[in-house]
CSV table of C-alpha atoms (C1' of nucleotides) in Angstrom, one decimal:
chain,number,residue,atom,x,y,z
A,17,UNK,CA,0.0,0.0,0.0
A,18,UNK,CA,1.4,3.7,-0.9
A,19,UNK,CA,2.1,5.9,1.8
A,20,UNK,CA,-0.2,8.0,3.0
A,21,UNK,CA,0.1,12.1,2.7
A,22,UNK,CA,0.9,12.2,6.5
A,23,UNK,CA,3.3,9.4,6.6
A,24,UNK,CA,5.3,11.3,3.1
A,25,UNK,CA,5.1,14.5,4.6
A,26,UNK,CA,6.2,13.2,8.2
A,27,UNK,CA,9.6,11.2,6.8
A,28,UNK,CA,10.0,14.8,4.7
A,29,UNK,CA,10.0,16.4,8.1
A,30,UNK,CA,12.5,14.2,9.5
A,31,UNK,CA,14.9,14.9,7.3
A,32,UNK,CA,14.4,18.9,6.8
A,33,UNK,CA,13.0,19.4,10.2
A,34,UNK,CA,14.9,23.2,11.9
A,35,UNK,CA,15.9,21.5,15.3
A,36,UNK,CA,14.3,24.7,17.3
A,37,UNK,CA,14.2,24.6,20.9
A,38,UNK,CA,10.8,24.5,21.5
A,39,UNK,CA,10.7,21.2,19.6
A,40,UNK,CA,13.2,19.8,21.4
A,41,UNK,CA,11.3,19.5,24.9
A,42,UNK,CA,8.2,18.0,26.1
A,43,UNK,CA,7.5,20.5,28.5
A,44,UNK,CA,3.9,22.3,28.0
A,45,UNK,CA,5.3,25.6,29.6
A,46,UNK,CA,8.2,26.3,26.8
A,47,UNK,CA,5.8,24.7,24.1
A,48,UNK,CA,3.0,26.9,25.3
A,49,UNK,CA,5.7,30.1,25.0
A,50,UNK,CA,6.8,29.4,21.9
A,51,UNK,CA,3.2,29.0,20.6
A,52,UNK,CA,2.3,32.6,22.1
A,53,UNK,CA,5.2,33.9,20.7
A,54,UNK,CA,4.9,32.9,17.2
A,55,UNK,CA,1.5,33.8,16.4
A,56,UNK,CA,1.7,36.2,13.2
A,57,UNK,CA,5.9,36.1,13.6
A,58,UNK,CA,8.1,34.7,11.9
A,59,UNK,CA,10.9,32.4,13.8
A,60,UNK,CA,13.8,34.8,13.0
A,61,UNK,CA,11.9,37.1,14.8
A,62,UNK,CA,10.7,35.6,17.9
A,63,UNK,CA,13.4,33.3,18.3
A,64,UNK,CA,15.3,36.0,20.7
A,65,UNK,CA,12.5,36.3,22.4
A,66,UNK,CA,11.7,32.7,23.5
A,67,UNK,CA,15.4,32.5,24.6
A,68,UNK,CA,15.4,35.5,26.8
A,69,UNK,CA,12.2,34.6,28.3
A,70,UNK,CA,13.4,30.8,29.1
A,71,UNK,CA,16.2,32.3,30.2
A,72,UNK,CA,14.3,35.2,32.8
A,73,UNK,CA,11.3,32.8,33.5
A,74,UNK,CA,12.5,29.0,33.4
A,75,UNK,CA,8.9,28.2,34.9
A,76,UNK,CA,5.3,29.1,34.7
A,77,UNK,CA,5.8,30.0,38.4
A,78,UNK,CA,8.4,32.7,37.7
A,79,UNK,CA,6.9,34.1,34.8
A,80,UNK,CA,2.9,34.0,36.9
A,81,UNK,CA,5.0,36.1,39.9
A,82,UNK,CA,6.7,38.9,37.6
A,83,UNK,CA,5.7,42.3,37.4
A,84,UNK,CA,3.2,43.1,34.4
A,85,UNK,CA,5.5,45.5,33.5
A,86,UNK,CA,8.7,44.1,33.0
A,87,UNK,CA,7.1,41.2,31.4
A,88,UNK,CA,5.7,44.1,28.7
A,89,UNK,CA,9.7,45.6,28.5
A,90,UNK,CA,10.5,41.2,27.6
A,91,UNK,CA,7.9,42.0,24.9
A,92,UNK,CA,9.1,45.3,23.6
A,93,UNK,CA,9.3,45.0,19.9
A,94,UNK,CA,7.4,42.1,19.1
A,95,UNK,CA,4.2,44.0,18.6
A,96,UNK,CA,0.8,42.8,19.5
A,97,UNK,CA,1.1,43.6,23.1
A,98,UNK,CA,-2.2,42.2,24.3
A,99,UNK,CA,0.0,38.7,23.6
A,100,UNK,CA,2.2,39.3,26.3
A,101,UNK,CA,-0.9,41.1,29.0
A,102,UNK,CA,-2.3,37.4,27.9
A,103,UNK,CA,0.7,35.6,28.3
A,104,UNK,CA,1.3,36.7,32.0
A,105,UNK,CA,-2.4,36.7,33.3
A,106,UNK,CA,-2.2,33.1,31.5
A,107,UNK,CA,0.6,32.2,33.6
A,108,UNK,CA,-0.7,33.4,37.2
A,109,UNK,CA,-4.3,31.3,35.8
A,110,UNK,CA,-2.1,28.2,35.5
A,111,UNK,CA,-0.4,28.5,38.7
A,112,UNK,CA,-3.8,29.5,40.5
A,113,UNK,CA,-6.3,27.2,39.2
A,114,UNK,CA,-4.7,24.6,37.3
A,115,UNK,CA,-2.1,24.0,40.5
A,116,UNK,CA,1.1,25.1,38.1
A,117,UNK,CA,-0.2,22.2,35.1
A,118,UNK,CA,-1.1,23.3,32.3
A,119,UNK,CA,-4.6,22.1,30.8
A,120,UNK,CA,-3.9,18.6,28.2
A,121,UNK,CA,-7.3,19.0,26.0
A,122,UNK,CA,-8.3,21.1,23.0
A,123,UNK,CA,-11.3,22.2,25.1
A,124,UNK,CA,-9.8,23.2,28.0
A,125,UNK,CA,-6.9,25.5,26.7
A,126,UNK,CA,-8.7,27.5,25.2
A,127,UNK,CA,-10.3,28.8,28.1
A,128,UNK,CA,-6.9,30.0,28.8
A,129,UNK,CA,-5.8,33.8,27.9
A,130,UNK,CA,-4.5,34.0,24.6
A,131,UNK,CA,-5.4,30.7,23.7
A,132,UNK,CA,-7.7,30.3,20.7
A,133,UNK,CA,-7.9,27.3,18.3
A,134,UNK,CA,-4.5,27.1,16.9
A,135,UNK,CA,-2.4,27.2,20.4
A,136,UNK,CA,-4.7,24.8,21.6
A,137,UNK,CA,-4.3,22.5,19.1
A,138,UNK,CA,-0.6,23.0,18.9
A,139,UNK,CA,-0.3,22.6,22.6
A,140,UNK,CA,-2.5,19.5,22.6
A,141,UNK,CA,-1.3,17.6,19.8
A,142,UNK,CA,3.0,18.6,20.3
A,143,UNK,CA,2.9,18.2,24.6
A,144,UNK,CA,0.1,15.6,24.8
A,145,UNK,CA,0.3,14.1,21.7
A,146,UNK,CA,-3.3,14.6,20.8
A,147,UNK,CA,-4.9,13.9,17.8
A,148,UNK,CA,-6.0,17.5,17.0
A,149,UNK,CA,-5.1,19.2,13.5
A,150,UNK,CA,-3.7,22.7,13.6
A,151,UNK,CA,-5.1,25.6,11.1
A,152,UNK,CA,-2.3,28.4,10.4
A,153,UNK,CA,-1.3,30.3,7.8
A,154,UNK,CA,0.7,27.7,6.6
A,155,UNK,CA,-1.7,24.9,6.9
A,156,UNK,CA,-4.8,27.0,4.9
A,157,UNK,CA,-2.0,27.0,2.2
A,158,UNK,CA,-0.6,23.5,1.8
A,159,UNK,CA,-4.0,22.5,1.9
A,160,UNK,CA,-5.9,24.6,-0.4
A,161,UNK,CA,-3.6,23.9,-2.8
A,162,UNK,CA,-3.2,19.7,-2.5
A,163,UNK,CA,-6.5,19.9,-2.1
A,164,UNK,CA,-7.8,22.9,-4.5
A,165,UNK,CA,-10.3,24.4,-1.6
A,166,UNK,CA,-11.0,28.0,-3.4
A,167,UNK,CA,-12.7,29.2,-0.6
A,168,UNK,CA,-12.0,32.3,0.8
A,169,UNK,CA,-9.7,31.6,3.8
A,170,UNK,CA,-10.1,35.4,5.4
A,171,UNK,CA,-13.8,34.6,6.1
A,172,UNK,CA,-13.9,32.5,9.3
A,173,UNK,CA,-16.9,30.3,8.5
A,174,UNK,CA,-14.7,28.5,6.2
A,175,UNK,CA,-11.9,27.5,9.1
A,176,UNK,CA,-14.1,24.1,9.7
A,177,UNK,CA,-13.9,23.1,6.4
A,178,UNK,CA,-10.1,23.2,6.2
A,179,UNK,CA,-9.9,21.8,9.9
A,180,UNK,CA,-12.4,18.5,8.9
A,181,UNK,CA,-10.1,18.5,5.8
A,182,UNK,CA,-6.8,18.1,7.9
A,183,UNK,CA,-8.4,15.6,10.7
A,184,UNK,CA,-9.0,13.1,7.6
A,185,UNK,CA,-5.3,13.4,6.9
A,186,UNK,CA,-3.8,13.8,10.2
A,187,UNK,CA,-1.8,10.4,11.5
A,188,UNK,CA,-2.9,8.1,14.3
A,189,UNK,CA,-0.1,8.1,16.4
A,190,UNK,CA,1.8,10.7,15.3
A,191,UNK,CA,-0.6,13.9,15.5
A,192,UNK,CA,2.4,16.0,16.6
A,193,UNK,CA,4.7,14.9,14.2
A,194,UNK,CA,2.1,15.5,11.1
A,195,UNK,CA,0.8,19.0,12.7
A,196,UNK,CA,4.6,20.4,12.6
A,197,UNK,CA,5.5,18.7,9.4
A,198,UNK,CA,2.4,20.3,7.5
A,199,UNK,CA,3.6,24.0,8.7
A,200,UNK,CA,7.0,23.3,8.2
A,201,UNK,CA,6.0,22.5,4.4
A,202,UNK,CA,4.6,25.7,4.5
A,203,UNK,CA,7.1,27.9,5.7
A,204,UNK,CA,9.4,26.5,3.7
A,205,UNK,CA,9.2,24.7,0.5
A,206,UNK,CA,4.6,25.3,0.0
A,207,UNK,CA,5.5,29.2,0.3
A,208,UNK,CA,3.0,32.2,-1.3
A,209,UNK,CA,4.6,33.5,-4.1
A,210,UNK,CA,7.5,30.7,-5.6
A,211,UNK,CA,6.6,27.4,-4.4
A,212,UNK,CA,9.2,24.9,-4.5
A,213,UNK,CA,7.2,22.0,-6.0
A,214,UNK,CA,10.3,20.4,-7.3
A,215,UNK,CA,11.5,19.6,-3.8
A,216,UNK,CA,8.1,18.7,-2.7
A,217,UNK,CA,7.2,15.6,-1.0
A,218,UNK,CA,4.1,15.1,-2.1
A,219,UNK,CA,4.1,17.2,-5.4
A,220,UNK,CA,2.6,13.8,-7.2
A,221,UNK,CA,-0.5,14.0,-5.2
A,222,UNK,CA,-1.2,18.4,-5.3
A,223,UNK,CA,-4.5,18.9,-7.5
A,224,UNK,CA,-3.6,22.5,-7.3
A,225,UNK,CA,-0.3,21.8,-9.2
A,226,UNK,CA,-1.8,18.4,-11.7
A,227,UNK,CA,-3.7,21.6,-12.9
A,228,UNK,CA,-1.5,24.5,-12.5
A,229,UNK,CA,-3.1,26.6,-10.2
A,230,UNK,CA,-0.3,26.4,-7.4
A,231,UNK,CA,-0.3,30.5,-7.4
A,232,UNK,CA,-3.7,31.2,-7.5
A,233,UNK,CA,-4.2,29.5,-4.5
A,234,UNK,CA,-5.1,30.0,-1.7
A,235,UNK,CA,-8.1,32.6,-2.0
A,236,UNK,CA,-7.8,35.5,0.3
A,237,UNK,CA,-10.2,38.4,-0.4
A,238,UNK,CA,-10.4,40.7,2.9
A,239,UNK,CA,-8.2,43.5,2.1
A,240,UNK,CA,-7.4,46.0,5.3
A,241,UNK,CA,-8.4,49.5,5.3
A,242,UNK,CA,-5.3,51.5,6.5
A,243,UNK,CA,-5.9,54.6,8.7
A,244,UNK,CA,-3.7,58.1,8.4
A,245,UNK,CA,-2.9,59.3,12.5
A,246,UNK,CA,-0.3,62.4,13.4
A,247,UNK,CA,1.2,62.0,16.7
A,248,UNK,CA,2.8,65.0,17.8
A,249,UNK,CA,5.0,63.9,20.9
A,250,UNK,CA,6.0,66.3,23.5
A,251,UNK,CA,9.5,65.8,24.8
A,252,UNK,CA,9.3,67.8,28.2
A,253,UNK,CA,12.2,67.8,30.2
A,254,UNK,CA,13.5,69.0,33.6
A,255,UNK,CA,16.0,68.3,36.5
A,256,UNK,CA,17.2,65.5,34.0
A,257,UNK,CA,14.0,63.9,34.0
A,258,UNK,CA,11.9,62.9,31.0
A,259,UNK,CA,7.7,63.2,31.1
A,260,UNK,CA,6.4,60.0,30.2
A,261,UNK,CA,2.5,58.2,30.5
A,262,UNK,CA,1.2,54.5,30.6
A,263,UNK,CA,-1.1,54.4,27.3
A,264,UNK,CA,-5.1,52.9,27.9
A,265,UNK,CA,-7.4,51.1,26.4
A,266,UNK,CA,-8.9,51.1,23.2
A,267,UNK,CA,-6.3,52.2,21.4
A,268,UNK,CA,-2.9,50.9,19.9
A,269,UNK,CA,0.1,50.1,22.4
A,270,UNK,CA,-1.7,49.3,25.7
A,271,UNK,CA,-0.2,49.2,28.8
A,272,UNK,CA,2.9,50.9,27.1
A,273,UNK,CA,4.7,54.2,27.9
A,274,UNK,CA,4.8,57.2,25.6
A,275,UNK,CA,5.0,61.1,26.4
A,276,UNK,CA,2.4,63.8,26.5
A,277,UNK,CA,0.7,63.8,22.8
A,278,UNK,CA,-1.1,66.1,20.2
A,279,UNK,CA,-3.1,64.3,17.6
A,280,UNK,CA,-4.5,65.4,14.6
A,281,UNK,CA,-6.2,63.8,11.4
A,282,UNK,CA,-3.8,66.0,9.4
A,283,UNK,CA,-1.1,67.5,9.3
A,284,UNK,CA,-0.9,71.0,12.1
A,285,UNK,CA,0.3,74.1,10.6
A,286,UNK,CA,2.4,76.7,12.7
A,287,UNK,CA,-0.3,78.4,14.3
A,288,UNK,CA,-2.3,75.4,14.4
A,289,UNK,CA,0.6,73.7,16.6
A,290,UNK,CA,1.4,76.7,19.0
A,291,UNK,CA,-2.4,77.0,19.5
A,292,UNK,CA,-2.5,73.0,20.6
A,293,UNK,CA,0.6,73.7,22.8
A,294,UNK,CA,-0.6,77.1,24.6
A,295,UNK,CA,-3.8,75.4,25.1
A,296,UNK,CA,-1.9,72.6,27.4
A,297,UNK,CA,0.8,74.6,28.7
A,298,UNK,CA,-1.8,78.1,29.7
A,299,UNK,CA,0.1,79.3,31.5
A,300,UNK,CA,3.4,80.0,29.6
A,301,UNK,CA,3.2,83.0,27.4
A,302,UNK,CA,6.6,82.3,25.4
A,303,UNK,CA,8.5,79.3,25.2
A,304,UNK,CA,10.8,77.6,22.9
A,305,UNK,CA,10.2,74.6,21.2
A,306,UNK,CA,11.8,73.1,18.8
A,307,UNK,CA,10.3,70.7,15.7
A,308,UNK,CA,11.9,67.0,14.8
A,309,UNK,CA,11.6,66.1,11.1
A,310,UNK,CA,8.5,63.4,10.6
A,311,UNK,CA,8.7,60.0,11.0
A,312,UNK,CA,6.7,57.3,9.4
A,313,UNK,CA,5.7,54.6,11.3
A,314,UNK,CA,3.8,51.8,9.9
A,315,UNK,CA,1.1,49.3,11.8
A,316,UNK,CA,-1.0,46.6,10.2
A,317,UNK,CA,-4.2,49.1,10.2
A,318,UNK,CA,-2.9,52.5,10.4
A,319,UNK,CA,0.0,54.6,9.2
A,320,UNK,CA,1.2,57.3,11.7
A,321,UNK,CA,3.5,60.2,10.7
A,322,UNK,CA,5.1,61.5,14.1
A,323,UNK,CA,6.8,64.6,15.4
A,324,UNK,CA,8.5,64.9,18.2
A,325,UNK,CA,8.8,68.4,19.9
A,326,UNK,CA,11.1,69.4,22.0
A,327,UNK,CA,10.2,72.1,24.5
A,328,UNK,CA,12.1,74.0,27.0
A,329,UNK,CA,9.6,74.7,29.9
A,330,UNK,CA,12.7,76.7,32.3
A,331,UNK,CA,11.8,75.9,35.8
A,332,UNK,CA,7.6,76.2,34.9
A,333,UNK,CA,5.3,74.1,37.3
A,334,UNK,CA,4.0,71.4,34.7
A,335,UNK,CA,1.7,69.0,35.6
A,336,UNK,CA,0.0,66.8,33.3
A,337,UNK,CA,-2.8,64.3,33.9
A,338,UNK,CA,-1.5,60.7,33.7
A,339,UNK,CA,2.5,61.3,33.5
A,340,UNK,CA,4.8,61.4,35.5
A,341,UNK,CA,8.7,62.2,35.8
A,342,UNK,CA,11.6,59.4,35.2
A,343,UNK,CA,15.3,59.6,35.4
A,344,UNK,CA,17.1,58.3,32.3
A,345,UNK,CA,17.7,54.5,33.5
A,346,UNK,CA,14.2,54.5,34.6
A,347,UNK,CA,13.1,55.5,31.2
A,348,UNK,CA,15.4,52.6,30.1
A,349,UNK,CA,13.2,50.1,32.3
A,350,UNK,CA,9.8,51.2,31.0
A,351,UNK,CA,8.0,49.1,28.3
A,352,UNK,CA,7.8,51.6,25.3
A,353,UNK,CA,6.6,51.1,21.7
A,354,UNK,CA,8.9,50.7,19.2
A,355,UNK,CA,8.7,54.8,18.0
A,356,UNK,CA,9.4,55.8,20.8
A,357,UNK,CA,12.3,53.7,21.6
A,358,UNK,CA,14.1,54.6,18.6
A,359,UNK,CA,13.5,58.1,19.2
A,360,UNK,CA,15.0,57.7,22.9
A,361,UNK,CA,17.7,55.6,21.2
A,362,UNK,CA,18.9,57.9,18.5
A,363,UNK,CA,18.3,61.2,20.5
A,364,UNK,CA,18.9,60.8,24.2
A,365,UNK,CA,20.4,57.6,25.6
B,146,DG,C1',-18.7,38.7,12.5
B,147,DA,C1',-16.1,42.5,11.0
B,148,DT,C1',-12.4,45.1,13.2
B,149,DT,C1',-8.4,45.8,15.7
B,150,DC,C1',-4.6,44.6,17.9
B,151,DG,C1',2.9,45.5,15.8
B,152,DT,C1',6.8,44.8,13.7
B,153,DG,C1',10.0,43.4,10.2
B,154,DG,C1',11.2,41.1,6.0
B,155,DG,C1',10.6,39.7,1.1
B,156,DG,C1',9.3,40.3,-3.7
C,841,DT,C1',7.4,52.3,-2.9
C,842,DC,C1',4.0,49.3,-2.1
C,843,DC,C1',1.8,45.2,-1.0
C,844,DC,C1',1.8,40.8,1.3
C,845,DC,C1',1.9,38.5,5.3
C,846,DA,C1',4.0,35.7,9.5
C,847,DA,C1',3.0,29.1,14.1
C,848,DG,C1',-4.0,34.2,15.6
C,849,DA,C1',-6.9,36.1,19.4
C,850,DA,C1',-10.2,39.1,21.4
C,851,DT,C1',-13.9,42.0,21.0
DNA sequence: GATTCGTGGGG
DNA sequence: TCCCCAAGAAT
């Protein structure tokens, strides 16, 4: 009897498998990180960041006790901070009310923080070994194309279709094994625009390639509006101390620390600026300020164009609702996004 | 259920 | 320069 498409894909694996750390352990903590960690990033990226986390929190129990706030400054740079506000209340959930064990069915993770489908089944089927499929990126790719699905994979109603399609394939006794070897063909040889056929396993068996359509698969119609925001940052500094705020809710960059801001839907002319800044500082009749050059900074659903204005206040009384005062190696410490950071990086540190 | 949450790299 | 999108989840 031929092999089957998970036992061709899984030998594939074998041979070409990236021997990453997370896949070198067992333990439901590390493989529970790692999972976090890569959702919508690419290895190269979060790679340094699983390292330096095992490395600062070896267990659930270290990383449930840590401040929310240095755990946000392990973050900095990833992006999608509500992952690692998640991550830690995940943690302190495990420790609490699962006694310091993490959860072992597909059910039961995802009542954790952060979890959704695909960590749970990646957590299920690579630390307990059970026989749940995962549905990434990667895997509405490989199998839209072997399979020529042309449904739209943006609209969520179609994520059943593609999980039933991958529990018919997936191995008996090797659910972790054919999970990580079906993203792996994914990430590497199945990719979007130049697929490596040649060096495909199971290039024999793809209907998408039998009839050519390896490109135009798979379908994905939802295209994201992009949103124009001008931040105008105050840089306010005195008695070698910097002005900087925790951001809130609803908005981009929770929980993370940027400076007194101005924002407009356009761009402020000169008057338009100075009226923004007396209005804030009433007080002060003159002062001097002085104007960065723009920079662009580009998110998955908005494009902001920031300033950063530098003002000398003298010895004024400011006060400003929600900031407060920090020393340079306390402005070091603070989680900040990664505008900001640069800014700091190339300007003040 | 459509929208919103970062950042960096590749074509 | 622009567009895509990468081991998605929450609201």
């Amino acid at each position: 009897m031929a092999k089957s498409f998970a036992q061709q894909i899984i030998s594939w694996y074998k041979n070409h498998m990236r021997e990453l750390p997370w896949r070198l352990t067992e333990d439901p903590y590390k493989i529970w990180l790692s999972e976090i960690i890569l959702q919508q990033t690419r290895v190269a990226q979060g790679l340094p960041y699983y390292e330096k986390f095992i490395a600062k929190y070896p267990t659930v129990h270290d990383l449930a006790v840590a401040p929310q706030d240095e755990v946000l400054r392990m973050w900095q740079g990833l992006g999608y901070y509500s992952r690692a506000r998640n991550l830690h209340s995940c943690a302190q959930s495990v420790v609490e009310d699962y006694d310091g064990h993490f959860p072992e069915t597909y059910e039961e993770l995802q009542k954790l923080k952060g979890v959704g489908k695909y960590t749970a089944a990646a957590i299920a089927s690579f630390a307990f070994k059970k026989k749940v499929p995962v549905v990434d990126g990667n895997v509405f790719r490989v199998l839209s194309r072997f399979l020529v699905i042309d449904k739209d994979i943006a609209d969520p109603k179609n994520f059943k279709l593609f999980f039933e399609a991958s529990k018919e394939l997936i191995s008996e006794d090797q659910p972790d094994l054919y999970n990580q070897a079906l993203m792996e063909l994914g990430a590497t040889l199945c990719s979007v625009s130049k697929p490596a056929c040649l060096l495909c396993p199971v290039a024999e068996e793809c209907q998408a390639r039998i009839e050519g359509k390896q490109t135009e698969l798979p379908i994905k119609l939802k295209k994201v509006k992009v949103r124009k925001r001008y931040f105008y940052y105050l840089l306010i500094e005195q008695n070698e101390k910097l002005l900087m705020g925790k951001r809130g809710p609803n908005d981009i960059w929770q929980g993370l620390f940027d400076f007194p801001l101005i924002e407009s839907k356009n761009v402020l002319s000169t008057p338009e600026l100075e009226k923004e800044l007396s209005s804030i500082f009433p007080k002060q009749k003159h002062f001097k300020y002085e104007l960065s050059n723009s920079v662009k900074h580009i998110l998955t659903h908005q494009i902001i164009e920031a300033f950063f204005i530098s003002i000398d206040m003298k010895k004024a009384q400011i006060k400003i609702n929600g900031y407060s005062w920090y020393d340079e190696g306390e402005v070091e410490e603070l989680p900040k996004p990664r505008l900001v950071d640069k800014y700091l990086k190339e300007n003040f540190y």
